[in-house]
JSON list of C-alpha atoms and ligand atoms in Angstrom, two decimals:
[
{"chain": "A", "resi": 1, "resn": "UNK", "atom": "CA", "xyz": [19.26, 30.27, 23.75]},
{"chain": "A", "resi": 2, "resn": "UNK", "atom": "CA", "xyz": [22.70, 31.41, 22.62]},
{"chain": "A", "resi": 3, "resn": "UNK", "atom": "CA", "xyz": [22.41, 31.53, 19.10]},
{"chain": "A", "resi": 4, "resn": "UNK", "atom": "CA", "xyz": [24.94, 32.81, 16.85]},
{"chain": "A", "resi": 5, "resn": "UNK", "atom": "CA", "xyz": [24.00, 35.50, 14.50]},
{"chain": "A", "resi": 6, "resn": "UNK", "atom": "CA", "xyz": [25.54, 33.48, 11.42]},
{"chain": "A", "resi": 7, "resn": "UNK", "atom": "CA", "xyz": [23.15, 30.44, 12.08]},
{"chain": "A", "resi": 8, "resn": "UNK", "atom": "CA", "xyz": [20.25, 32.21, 12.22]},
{"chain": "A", "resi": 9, "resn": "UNK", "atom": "CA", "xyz": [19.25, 31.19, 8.38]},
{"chain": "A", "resi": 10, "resn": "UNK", "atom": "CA", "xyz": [20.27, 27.28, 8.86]},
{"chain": "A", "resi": 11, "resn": "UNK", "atom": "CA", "xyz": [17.94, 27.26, 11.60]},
{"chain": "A", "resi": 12, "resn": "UNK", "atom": "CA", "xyz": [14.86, 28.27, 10.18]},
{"chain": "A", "resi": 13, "resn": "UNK", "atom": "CA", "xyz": [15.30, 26.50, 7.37]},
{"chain": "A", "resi": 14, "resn": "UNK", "atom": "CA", "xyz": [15.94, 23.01, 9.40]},
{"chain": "A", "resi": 15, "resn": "UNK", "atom": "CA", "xyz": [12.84, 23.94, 11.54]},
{"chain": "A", "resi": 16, "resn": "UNK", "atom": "CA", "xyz": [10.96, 24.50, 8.34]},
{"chain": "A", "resi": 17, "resn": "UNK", "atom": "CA", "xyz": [12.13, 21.78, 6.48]},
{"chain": "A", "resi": 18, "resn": "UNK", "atom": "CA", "xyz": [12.49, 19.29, 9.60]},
{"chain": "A", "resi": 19, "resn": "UNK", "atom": "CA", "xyz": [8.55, 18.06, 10.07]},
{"chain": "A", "resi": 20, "resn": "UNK", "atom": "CA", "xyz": [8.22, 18.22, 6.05]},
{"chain": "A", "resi": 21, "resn": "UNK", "atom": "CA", "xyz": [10.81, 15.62, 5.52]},
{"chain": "A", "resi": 22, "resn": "UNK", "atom": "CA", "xyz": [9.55, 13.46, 8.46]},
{"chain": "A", "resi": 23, "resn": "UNK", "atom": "CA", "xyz": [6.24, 13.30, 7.11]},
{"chain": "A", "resi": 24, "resn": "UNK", "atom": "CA", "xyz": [7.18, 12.62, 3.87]},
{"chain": "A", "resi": 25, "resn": "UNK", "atom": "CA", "xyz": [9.65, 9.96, 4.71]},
{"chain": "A", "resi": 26, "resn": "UNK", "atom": "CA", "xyz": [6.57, 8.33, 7.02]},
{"chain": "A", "resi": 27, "resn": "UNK", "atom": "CA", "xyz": [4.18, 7.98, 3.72]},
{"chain": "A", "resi": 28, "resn": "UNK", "atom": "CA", "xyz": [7.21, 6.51, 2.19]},
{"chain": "A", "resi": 29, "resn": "UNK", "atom": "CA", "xyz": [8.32, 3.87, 4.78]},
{"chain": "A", "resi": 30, "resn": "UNK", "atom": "CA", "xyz": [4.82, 3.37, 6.56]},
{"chain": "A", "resi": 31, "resn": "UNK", "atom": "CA", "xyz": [2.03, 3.67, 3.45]},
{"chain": "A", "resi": 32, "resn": "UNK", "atom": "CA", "xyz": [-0.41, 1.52, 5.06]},
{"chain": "A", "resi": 33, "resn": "UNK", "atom": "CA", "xyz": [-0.34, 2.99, 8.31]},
{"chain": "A", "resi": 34, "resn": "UNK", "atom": "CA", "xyz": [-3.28, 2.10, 9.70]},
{"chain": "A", "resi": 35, "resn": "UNK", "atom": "CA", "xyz": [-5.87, 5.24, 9.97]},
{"chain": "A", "resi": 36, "resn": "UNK", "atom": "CA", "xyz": [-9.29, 4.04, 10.53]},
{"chain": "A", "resi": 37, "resn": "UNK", "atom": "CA", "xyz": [-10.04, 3.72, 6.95]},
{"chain": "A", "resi": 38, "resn": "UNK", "atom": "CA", "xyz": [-6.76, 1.82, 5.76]},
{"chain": "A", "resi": 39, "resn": "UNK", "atom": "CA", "xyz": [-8.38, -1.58, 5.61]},
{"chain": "A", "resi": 40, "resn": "UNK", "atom": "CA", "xyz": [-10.52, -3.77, 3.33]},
{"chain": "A", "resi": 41, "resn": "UNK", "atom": "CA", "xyz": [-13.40, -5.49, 2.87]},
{"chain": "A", "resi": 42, "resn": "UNK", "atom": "CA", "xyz": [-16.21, -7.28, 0.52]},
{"chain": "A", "resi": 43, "resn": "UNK", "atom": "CA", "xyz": [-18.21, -5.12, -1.28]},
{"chain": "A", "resi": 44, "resn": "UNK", "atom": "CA", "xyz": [-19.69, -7.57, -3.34]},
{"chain": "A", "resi": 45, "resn": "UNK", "atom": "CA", "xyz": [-22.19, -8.92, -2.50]},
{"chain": "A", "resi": 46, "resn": "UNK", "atom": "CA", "xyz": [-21.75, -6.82, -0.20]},
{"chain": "A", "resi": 47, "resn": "UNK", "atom": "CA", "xyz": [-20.51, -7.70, 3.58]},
{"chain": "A", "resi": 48, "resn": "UNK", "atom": "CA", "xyz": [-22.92, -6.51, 6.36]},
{"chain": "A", "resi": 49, "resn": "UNK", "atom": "CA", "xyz": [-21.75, -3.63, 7.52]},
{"chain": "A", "resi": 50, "resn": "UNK", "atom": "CA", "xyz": [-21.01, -2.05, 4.50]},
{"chain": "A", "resi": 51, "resn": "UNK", "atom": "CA", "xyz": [-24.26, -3.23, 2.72]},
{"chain": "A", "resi": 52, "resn": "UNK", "atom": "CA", "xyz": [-25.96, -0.92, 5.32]},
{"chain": "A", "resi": 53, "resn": "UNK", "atom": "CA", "xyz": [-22.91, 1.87, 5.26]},
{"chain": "A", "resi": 54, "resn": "UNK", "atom": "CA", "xyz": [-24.02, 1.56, 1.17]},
{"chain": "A", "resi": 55, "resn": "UNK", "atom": "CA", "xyz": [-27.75, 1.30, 1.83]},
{"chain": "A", "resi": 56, "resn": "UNK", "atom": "CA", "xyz": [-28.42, 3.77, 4.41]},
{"chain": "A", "resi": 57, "resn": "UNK", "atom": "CA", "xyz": [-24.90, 5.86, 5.75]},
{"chain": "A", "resi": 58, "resn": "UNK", "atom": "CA", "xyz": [-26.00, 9.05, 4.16]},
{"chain": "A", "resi": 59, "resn": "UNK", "atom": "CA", "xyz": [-29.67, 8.70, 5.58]},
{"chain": "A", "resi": 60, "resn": "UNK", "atom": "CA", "xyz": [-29.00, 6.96, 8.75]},
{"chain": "A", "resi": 61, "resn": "UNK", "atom": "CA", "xyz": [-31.65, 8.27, 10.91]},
{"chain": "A", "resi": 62, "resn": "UNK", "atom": "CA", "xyz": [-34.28, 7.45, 9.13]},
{"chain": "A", "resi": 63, "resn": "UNK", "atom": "CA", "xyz": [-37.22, 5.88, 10.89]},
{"chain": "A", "resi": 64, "resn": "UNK", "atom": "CA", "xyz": [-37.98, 3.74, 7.86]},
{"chain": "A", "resi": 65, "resn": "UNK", "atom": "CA", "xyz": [-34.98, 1.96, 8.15]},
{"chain": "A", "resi": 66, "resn": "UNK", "atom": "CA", "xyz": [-36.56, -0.34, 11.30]},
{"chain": "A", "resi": 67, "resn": "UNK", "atom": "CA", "xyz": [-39.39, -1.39, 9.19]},
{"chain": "A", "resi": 68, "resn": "UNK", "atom": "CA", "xyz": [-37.24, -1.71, 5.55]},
{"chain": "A", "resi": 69, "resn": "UNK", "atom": "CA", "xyz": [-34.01, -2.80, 6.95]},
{"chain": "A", "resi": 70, "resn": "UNK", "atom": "CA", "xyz": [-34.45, -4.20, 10.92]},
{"chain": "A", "resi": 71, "resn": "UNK", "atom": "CA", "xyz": [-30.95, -5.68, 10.70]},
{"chain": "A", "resi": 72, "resn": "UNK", "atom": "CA", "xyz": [-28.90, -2.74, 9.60]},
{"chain": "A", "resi": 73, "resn": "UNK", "atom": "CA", "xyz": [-31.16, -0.62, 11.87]},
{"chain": "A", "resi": 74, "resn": "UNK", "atom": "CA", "xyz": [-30.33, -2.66, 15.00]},
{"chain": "A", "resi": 75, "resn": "UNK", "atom": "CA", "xyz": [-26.52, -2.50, 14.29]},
{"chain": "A", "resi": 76, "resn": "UNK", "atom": "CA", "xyz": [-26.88, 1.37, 13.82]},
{"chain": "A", "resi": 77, "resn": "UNK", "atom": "CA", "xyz": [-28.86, 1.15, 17.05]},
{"chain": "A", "resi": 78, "resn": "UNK", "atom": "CA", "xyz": [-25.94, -0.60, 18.49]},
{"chain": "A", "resi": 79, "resn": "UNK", "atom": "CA", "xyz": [-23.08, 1.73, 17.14]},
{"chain": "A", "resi": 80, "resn": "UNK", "atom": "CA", "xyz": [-23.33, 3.55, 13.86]},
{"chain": "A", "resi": 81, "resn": "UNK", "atom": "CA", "xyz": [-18.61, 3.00, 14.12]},
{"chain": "A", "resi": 82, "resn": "UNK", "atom": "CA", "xyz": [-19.59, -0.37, 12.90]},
{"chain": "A", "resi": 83, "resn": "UNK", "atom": "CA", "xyz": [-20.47, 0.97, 9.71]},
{"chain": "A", "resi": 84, "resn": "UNK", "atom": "CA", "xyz": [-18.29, 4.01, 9.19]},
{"chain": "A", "resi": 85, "resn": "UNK", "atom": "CA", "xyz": [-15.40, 1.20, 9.88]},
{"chain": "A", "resi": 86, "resn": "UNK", "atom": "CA", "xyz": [-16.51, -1.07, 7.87]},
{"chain": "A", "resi": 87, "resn": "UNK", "atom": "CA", "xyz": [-13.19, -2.12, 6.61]},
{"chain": "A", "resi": 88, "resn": "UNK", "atom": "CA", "xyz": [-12.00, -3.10, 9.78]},
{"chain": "A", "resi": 89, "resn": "UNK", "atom": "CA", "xyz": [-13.10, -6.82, 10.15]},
{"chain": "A", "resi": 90, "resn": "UNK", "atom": "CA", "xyz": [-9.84, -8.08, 11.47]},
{"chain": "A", "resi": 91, "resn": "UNK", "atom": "CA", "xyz": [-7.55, -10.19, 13.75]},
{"chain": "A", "resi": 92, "resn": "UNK", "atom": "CA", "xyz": [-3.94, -10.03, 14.02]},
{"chain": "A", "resi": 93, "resn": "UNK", "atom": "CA", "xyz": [-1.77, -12.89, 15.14]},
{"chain": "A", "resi": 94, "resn": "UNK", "atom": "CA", "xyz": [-3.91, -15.88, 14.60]},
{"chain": "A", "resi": 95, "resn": "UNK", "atom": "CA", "xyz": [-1.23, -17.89, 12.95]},
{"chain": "A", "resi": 96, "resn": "UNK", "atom": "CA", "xyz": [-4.27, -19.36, 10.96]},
{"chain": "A", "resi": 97, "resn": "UNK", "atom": "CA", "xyz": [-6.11, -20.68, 14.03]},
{"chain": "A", "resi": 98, "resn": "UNK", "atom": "CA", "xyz": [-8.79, -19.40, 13.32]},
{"chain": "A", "resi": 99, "resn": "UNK", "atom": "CA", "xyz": [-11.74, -21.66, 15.37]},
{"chain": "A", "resi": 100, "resn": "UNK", "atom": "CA", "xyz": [-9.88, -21.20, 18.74]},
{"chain": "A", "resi": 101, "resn": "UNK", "atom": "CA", "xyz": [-10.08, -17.41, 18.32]},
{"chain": "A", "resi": 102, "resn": "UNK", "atom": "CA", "xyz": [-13.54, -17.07, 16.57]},
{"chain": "A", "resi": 103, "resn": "UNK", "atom": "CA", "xyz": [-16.36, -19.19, 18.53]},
{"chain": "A", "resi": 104, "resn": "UNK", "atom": "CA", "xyz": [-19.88, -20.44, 17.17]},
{"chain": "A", "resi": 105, "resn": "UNK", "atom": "CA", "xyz": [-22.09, -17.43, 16.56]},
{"chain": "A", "resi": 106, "resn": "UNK", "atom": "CA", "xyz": [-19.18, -14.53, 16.15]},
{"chain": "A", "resi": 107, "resn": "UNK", "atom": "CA", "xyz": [-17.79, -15.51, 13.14]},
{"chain": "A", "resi": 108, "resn": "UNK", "atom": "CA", "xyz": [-20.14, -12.17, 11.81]},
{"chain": "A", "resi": 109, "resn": "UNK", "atom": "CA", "xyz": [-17.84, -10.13, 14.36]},
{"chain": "A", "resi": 110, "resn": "UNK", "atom": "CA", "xyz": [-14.77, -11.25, 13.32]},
{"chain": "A", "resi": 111, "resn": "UNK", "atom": "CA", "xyz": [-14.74, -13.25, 16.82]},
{"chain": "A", "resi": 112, "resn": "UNK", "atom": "CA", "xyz": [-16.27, -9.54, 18.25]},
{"chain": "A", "resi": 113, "resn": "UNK", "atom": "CA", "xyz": [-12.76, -8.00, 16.96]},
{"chain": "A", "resi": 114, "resn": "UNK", "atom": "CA", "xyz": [-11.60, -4.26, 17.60]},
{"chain": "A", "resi": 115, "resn": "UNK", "atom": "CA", "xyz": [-13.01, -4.75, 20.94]},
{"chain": "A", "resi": 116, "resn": "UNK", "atom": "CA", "xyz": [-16.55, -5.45, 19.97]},
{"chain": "A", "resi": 117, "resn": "UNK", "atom": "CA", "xyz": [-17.02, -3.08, 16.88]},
{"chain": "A", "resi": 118, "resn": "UNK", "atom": "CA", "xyz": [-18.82, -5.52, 14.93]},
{"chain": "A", "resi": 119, "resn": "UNK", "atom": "CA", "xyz": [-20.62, -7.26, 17.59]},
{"chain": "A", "resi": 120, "resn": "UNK", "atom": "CA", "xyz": [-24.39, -6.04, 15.89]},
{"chain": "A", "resi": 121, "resn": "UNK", "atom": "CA", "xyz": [-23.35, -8.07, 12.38]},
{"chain": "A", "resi": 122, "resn": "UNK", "atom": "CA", "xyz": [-23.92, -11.57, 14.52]},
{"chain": "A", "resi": 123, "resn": "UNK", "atom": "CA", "xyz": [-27.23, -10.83, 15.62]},
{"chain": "A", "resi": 124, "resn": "UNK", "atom": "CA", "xyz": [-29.60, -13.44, 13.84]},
{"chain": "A", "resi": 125, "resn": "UNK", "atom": "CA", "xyz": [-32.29, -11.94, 11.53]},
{"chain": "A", "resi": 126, "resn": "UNK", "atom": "CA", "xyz": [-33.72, -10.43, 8.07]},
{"chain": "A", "resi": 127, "resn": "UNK", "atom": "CA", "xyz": [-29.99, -8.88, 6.50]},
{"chain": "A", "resi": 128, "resn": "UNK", "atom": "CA", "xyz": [-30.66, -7.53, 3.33]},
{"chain": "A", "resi": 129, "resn": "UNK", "atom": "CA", "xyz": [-29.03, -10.23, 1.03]},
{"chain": "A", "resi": 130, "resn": "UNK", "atom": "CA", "xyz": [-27.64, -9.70, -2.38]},
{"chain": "A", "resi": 131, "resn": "UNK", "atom": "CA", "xyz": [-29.06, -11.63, -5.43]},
{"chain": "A", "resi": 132, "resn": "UNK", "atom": "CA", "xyz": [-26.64, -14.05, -6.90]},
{"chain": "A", "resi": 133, "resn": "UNK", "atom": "CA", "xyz": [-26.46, -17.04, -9.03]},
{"chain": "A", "resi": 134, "resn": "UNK", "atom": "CA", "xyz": [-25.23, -20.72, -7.86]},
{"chain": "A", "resi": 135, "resn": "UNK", "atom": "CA", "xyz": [-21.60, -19.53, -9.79]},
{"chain": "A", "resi": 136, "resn": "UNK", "atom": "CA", "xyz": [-20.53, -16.18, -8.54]},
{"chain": "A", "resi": 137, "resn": "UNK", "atom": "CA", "xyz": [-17.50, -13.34, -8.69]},
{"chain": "A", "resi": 138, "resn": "UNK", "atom": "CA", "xyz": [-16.59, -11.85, -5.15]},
{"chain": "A", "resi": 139, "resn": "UNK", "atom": "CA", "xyz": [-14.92, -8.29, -5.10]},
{"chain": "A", "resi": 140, "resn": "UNK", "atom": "CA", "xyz": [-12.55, -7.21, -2.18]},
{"chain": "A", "resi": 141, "resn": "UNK", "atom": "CA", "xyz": [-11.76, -3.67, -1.47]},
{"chain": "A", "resi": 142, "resn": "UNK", "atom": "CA", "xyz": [-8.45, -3.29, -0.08]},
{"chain": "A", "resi": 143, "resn": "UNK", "atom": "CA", "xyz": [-8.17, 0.64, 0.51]},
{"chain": "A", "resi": 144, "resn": "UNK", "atom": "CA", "xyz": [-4.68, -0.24, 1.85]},
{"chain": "A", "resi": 145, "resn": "UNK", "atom": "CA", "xyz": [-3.65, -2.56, -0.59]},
{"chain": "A", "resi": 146, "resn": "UNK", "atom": "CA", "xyz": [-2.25, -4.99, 1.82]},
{"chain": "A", "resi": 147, "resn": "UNK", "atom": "CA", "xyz": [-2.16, -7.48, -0.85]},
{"chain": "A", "resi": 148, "resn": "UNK", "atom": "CA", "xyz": [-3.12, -11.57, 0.12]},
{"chain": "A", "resi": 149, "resn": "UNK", "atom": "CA", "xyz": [-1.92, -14.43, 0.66]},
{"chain": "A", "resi": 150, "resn": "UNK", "atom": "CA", "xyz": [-5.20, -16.41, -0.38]},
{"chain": "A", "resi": 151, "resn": "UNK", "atom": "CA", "xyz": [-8.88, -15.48, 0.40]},
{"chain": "A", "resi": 152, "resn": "UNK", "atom": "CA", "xyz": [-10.80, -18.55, 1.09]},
{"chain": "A", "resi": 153, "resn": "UNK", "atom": "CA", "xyz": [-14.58, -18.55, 0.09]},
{"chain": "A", "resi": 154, "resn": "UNK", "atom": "CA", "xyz": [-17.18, -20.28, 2.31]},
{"chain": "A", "resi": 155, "resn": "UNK", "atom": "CA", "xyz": [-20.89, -20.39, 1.45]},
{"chain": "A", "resi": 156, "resn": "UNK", "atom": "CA", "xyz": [-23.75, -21.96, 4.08]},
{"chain": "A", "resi": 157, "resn": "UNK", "atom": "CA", "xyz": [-24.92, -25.53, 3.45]},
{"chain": "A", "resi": 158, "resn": "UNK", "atom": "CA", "xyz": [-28.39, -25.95, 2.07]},
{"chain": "A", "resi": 159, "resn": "UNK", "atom": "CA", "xyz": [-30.32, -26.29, 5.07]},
{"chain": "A", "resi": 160, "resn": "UNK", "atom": "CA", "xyz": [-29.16, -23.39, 7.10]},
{"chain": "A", "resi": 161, "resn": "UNK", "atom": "CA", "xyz": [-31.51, -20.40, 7.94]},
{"chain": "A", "resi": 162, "resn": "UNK", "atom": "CA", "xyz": [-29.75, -16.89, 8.78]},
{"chain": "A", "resi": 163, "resn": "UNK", "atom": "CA", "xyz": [-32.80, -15.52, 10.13]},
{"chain": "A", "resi": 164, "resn": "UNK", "atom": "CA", "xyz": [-33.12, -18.04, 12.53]},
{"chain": "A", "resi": 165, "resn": "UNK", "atom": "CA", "xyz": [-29.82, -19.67, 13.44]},
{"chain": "A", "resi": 166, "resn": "UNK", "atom": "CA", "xyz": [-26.65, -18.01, 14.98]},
{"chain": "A", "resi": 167, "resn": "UNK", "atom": "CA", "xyz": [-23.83, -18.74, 12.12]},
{"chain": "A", "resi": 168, "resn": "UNK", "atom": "CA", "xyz": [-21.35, -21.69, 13.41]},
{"chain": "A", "resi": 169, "resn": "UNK", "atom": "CA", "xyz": [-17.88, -22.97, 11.48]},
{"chain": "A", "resi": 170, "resn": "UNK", "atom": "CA", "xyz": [-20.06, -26.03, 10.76]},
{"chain": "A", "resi": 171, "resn": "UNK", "atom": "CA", "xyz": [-22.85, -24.71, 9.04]},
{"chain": "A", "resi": 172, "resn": "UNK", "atom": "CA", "xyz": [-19.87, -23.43, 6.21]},
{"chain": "A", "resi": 173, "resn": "UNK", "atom": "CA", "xyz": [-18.45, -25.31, 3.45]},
{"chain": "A", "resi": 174, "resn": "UNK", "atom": "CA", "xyz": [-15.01, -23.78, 1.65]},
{"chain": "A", "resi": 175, "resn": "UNK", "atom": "CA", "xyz": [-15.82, -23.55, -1.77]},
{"chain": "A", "resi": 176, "resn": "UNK", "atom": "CA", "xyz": [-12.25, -21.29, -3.13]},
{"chain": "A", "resi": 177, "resn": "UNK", "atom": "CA", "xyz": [-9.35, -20.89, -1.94]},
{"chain": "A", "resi": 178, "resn": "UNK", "atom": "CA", "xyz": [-7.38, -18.65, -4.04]},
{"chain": "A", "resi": 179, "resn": "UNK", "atom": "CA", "xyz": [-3.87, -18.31, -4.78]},
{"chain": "A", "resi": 180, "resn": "UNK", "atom": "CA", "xyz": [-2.29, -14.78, -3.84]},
{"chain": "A", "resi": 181, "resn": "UNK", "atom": "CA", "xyz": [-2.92, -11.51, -4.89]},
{"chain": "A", "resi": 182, "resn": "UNK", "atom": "CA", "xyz": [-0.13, -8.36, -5.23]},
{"chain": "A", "resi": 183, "resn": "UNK", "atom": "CA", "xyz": [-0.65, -5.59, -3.39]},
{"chain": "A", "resi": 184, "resn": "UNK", "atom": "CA", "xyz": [-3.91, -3.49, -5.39]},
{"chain": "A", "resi": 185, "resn": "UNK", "atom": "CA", "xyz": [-7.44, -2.30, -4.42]},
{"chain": "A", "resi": 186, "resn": "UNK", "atom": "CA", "xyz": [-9.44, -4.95, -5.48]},
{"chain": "A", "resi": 187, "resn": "UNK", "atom": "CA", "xyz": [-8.87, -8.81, -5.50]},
{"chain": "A", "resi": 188, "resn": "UNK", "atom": "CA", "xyz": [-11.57, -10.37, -7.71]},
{"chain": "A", "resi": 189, "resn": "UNK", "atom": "CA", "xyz": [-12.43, -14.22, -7.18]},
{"chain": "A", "resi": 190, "resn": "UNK", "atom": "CA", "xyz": [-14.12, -15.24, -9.99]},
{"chain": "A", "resi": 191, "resn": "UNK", "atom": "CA", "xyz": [-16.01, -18.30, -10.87]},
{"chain": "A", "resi": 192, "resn": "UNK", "atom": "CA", "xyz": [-16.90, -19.35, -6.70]},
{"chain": "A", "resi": 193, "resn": "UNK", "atom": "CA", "xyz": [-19.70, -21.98, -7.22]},
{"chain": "A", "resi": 194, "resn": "UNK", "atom": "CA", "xyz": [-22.03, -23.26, -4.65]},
{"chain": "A", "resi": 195, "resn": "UNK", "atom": "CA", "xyz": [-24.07, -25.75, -6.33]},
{"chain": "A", "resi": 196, "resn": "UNK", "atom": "CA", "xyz": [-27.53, -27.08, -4.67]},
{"chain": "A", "resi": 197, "resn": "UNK", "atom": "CA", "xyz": [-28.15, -23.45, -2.83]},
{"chain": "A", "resi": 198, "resn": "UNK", "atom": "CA", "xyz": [-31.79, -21.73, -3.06]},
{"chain": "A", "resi": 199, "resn": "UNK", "atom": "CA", "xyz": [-32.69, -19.08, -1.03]},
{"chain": "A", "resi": 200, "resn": "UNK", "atom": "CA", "xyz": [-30.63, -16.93, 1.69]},
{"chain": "A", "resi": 201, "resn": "UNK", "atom": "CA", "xyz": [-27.44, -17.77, 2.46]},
{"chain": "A", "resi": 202, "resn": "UNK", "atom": "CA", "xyz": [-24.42, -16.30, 4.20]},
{"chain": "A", "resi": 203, "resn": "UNK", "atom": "CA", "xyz": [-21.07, -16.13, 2.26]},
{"chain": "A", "resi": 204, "resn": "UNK", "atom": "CA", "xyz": [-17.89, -16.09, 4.99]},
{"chain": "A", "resi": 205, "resn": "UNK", "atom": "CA", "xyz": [-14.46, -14.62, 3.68]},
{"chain": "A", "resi": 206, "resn": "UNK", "atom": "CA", "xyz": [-11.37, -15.07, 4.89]},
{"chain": "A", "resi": 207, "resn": "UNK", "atom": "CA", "xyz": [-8.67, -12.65, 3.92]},
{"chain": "A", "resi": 208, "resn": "UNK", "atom": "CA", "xyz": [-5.37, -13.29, 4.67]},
{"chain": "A", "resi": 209, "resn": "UNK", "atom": "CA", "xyz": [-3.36, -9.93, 4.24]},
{"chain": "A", "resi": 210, "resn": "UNK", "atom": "CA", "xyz": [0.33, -10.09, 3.00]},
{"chain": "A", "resi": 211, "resn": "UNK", "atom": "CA", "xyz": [2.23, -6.67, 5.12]},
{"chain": "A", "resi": 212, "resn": "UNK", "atom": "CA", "xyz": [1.49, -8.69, 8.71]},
{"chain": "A", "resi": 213, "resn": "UNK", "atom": "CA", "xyz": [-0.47, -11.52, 9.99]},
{"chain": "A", "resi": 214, "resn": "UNK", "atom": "CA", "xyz": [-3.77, -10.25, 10.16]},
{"chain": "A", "resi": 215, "resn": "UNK", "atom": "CA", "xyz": [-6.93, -11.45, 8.85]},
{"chain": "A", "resi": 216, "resn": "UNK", "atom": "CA", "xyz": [-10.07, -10.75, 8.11]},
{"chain": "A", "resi": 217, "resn": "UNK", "atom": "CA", "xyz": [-13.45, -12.49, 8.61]},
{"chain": "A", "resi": 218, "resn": "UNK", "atom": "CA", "xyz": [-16.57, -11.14, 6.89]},
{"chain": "A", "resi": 219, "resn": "UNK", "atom": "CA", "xyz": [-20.13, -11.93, 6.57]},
{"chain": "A", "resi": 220, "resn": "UNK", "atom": "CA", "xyz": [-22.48, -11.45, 3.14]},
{"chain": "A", "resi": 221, "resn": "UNK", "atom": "CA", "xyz": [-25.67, -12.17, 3.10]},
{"chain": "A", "resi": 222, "resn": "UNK", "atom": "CA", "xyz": [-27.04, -13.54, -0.43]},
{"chain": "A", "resi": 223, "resn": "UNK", "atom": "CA", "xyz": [-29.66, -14.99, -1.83]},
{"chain": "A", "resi": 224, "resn": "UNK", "atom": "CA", "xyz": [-29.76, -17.94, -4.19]},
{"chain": "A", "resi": 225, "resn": "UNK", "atom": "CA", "xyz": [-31.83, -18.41, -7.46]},
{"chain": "B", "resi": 1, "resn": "CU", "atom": "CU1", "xyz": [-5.04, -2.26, 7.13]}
]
């Protein structure tokens, strides 16, 4: 070092100021940079992974959950970062061909995305589904506020049996598509009907986010009637 006396004060004041300014300037240019959290997904009725995050994140050692809640209990089994990153349901790059990246029985997993986070929320069973009627409002949470270009609503046909049948693309029928949403924290689709449904059912989301193309694929379980 050969400083000169005279730009001593310039100095510390750049190395000060310096990392301030880049940080700032990287929440300006970069706000959804993705942290683990800076996703979105449905929390009503709720997708799987966060209906046991909900049910069971602050209590998720508890024995009673095999007996009251075998599903969430197996995917905690499997890896408890399923549920703490429950917001990260996605693919990237699909160009909206979808069925050649997502095959019969991993639609749950997002097609086992993020290198098999959400592999536990295709295992068939007992989920905990969410009471709804045959006309129903879906709520996504966008922490990021990605906006969308369209979410498209798919409910199981009449017939189908989550707790004993892997989920396949032809055991859906698309029920909404939506137009798109601005960039906020929740995108409501109101009025989704799925007439001639009793019983427990599996609604399948597809979000299309608006800042890249990625998309995400999640799996709530409800229950007709
Ligand atoms: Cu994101």
């Amino acid at each position: 070092m050969h400083a000169h006396t005279q730009a001593q004060p310039r100095r510390w004041t750049l190395r000060v100021l310096a990392p301030l300014l880049a940080a700032s300037l990287g929440l300006i240019l970069f706000p959804w940079t993705d942290s683990a959290d800076a996703h979105g997904s449905v929390v009503d009725p709720a997708g799987r992974a966060y209906g046991c995050a909900e049910r069971w994140g602050e209590d998720h050692q508890n024995p009673a959950m095999e007996q009251e809640d075998p599903m969430c209990w197996q995917a905690f089994q499997e890896n408890p970062n399923t549920m703490w990153n429950w917001m990260s349901l996605f693919q990237e790059n699909l160009a909206g061909d979808w069925k050649s990246a997502i095959s019969d029985g991993n639609l749950c997993s997002a097609g086992d995305a993020q290198g098999g986070l959400a592999s536990s929320l295709d295992e068939v069973g007992a989920w905990t589904p969410t009471d709804v009627s045959n006309t129903f409002t879906l709520n996504l949470h966008d922490n990021a506020s990605h906006g969308a270009d369209f979410i498209e609503v798919y409910v199981t046909k009449q017939g189908y049996d989550p707790t004993s049948e892997p989920l396949g693309w032809d055991d859906l029928e698309l029920v909404k598509t939506t137009e798109s949403y601005p960039q906020q924290e929740d995108y409501v689709v109101e009025d989704i009907s799925a007439p001639g449904r009793t019983g427990h059912h599996v609604v399948y989301t597809i979000w299309q986010a608006s800042h890249l193309d990625q998309t995400y694929f999640i799996c709530s379980d409800v229950n007709f009637g």
